Amino acid sequence: MPLSFVQAIPVIIEQVVHLRPNSILDVGIGFGKYGVLLREVLELPYERYARSQWKVTIDGVEAFEGYRNPIHEFAYNRVFYGRIEDVLPSLGQYDVILLIDVLEHFEKEEGRKLLQDLLLHARKSLLLSTPRFPAPQGAYLGNAFEAHKSRWHILDFVDFDCSYLHIPIGNNGAEVFHLFPTQSASRKQDDAAFIPEAQKKELSGPLTIGAYIPHKHLTGGMKMFFEYLRILKR
């Protein structure tokens, strides 16, 4: 639906303000509430009340043009109506990109690719949230893009440089991830996993290794732990 958990608003707004962005891309703007809220915290404290005085660029992307309303035209500099996969290649760089309650509308592989593509357009960060338990949902007001297709967990983000916060909301909750662009080398070969020829000859077959995961929090230690497992598997 063209809305998201209101309980997550303080966390999301606070993290955006902390980054002091000059440009923001809001992907999946829905009704447009984050456009209004971001204008309030990024413009009004500096006596920039009139639209002509605003200095922060806030653009939006919305797949369903049926959600168009006066908020879009007022709060955002530009709104692009279309699938983010089609719109993104024509866009430039933004300090912060928001992806609020959007990721669950993609299949896992499509979602991972979207995250990687968005990070290429983010100077500082990609801030996203997704329900811990997405409810069964189909089209809304004729918008087929509203169907829920996936559920995301903290372990889905082990390959990203990110921080994580869970916001409990009744029997559900908002999973908030803050992803940061990195200049990491591609993982084609792992030098650490190189096995000399002499040792290869002694191996009679693949090893079977059992690994105990002590917790599910995305700490630095856990990320290293999963990196070790990945190298062992290779």
Tab-separated table of C-alpha atoms in Angstrom, residues 35-147:
chain	number	residue	atom	x	y	z
A	35	GLY	CA	8.819	14.237	1.097
A	36	VAL	CA	6.815	16.462	3.452
A	37	LEU	CA	8.603	15.323	6.632
A	38	LEU	CA	12.046	15.776	5.117
A	39	ARG	CA	11.160	19.286	3.980
A	40	GLU	CA	10.100	20.094	7.535
A	41	VAL	CA	13.362	18.955	9.145
A	42	LEU	CA	15.793	19.984	6.385
A	43	GLU	CA	14.356	23.364	5.344
A	44	LEU	CA	12.099	24.943	7.965
A	45	PRO	CA	14.673	25.105	10.818
A	46	TYR	CA	16.770	27.322	8.537
A	47	GLU	CA	13.910	29.754	7.806
A	48	ARG	CA	13.394	28.364	4.341
A	49	TYR	CA	9.615	28.146	4.544
A	50	ALA	CA	8.655	29.093	0.998
A	51	ARG	CA	9.174	26.530	-1.736
A	52	SER	CA	11.268	29.047	-3.668
A	53	GLN	CA	13.752	29.093	-0.769
A	54	TRP	CA	14.338	25.339	-0.526
A	55	LYS	CA	17.918	24.208	-1.067
A	56	VAL	CA	17.745	20.426	-0.669
A	57	THR	CA	16.946	18.452	-3.811
A	58	ILE	CA	14.362	15.750	-3.110
A	59	ASP	CA	13.379	13.623	-6.080
A	60	GLY	CA	10.959	10.712	-6.035
A	61	VAL	CA	10.209	7.582	-8.029
A	62	GLU	CA	6.773	5.951	-8.055
A	63	ALA	CA	5.904	2.927	-10.178
A	64	PHE	CA	2.129	3.561	-10.045
A	65	GLU	CA	1.084	6.906	-11.485
A	66	GLY	CA	-2.374	6.451	-9.970
A	67	TYR	CA	-0.854	7.593	-6.639
A	68	ARG	CA	-0.075	11.034	-8.071
A	69	ASN	CA	-1.437	13.801	-5.832
A	70	PRO	CA	-0.705	17.441	-4.884
A	71	ILE	CA	1.819	16.334	-2.239
A	72	HIS	CA	4.042	14.935	-4.972
A	73	GLU	CA	4.015	18.205	-6.866
A	74	PHE	CA	4.629	20.326	-3.773
A	75	ALA	CA	7.166	18.401	-1.653
A	76	TYR	CA	9.380	16.941	-4.385
A	77	ASN	CA	11.528	18.678	-6.962
A	78	ARG	CA	10.799	15.963	-9.517
A	79	VAL	CA	8.785	12.741	-9.457
A	80	PHE	CA	9.494	10.052	-12.030
A	81	TYR	CA	6.588	7.704	-12.669
A	82	GLY	CA	7.748	4.263	-13.736
A	83	ARG	CA	9.571	1.154	-12.531
A	84	ILE	CA	12.747	2.002	-10.640
A	85	GLU	CA	14.675	-0.460	-12.827
A	86	ASP	CA	13.723	1.626	-15.874
A	87	VAL	CA	14.128	5.056	-14.291
A	88	LEU	CA	17.377	4.598	-12.347
A	89	PRO	CA	19.828	4.456	-15.298
A	90	SER	CA	18.836	7.993	-16.309
A	91	LEU	CA	19.386	9.432	-12.823
A	92	GLY	CA	22.557	10.831	-11.333
A	93	GLN	CA	24.072	10.688	-7.857
A	94	TYR	CA	22.249	11.453	-4.610
A	95	ASP	CA	23.655	11.861	-1.112
A	96	VAL	CA	20.943	9.624	0.364
A	97	ILE	CA	18.538	7.158	-1.222
A	98	LEU	CA	15.409	6.007	0.620
A	99	LEU	CA	13.782	2.633	-0.023
A	100	ILE	CA	11.002	2.530	2.565
A	101	ASP	CA	8.760	-0.557	2.546
A	102	VAL	CA	9.599	-1.292	-1.074
A	103	LEU	CA	12.043	-4.218	-1.026
A	104	GLU	CA	9.378	-6.783	-0.087
A	105	HIS	CA	7.681	-6.118	-3.439
A	106	PHE	CA	10.609	-7.743	-5.288
A	107	GLU	CA	11.742	-11.331	-5.602
A	108	LYS	CA	14.994	-11.941	-3.742
A	109	GLU	CA	17.333	-11.931	-6.744
A	110	GLU	CA	15.647	-8.843	-8.218
A	111	GLY	CA	15.858	-7.137	-4.831
A	112	ARG	CA	19.570	-7.840	-4.412
A	113	LYS	CA	20.314	-6.443	-7.840
A	114	LEU	CA	18.231	-3.362	-7.064
A	115	LEU	CA	20.224	-2.732	-3.877
A	116	GLN	CA	23.507	-3.019	-5.758
A	117	ASP	CA	22.282	-0.687	-8.504
A	118	LEU	CA	20.979	1.887	-6.023
A	119	LEU	CA	24.281	1.914	-4.137
A	120	LEU	CA	26.007	2.955	-7.351
A	121	HIS	CA	23.893	6.142	-7.240
A	122	ALA	CA	24.374	6.818	-3.499
A	123	ARG	CA	27.173	9.103	-2.331
A	124	LYS	CA	26.609	8.572	1.391
A	125	SER	CA	24.041	5.864	2.043
A	126	LEU	CA	21.020	3.808	1.065
A	127	LEU	CA	18.466	3.725	3.870
A	128	LEU	CA	15.766	1.072	3.685
A	129	SER	CA	13.118	-0.547	5.810
A	130	THR	CA	11.022	-3.642	5.268
A	131	PRO	CA	8.449	-5.448	7.442
A	132	ARG	CA	9.780	-8.346	9.483
A	133	PHE	CA	6.651	-10.284	8.516
A	134	PRO	CA	5.119	-8.934	5.281
A	135	ALA	CA	1.406	-9.699	5.298
A	136	PRO	CA	-0.116	-11.515	2.316
A	137	GLN	CA	-0.951	-8.733	-0.093
A	138	GLY	CA	-1.993	-8.420	-3.704
A	139	ALA	CA	-2.970	-5.424	-5.799
A	140	TYR	CA	-4.164	-2.235	-4.083
A	141	LEU	CA	-6.508	0.143	-5.945
A	142	GLY	CA	-5.506	-1.571	-9.164
A	143	ASN	CA	-1.771	-1.328	-8.447
A	144	ALA	CA	-0.236	-4.756	-9.095
A	145	PHE	CA	3.165	-3.501	-7.865
A	146	GLU	CA	1.796	-3.688	-4.303
A	147	ALA	CA	2.016	-7.508	-4.175
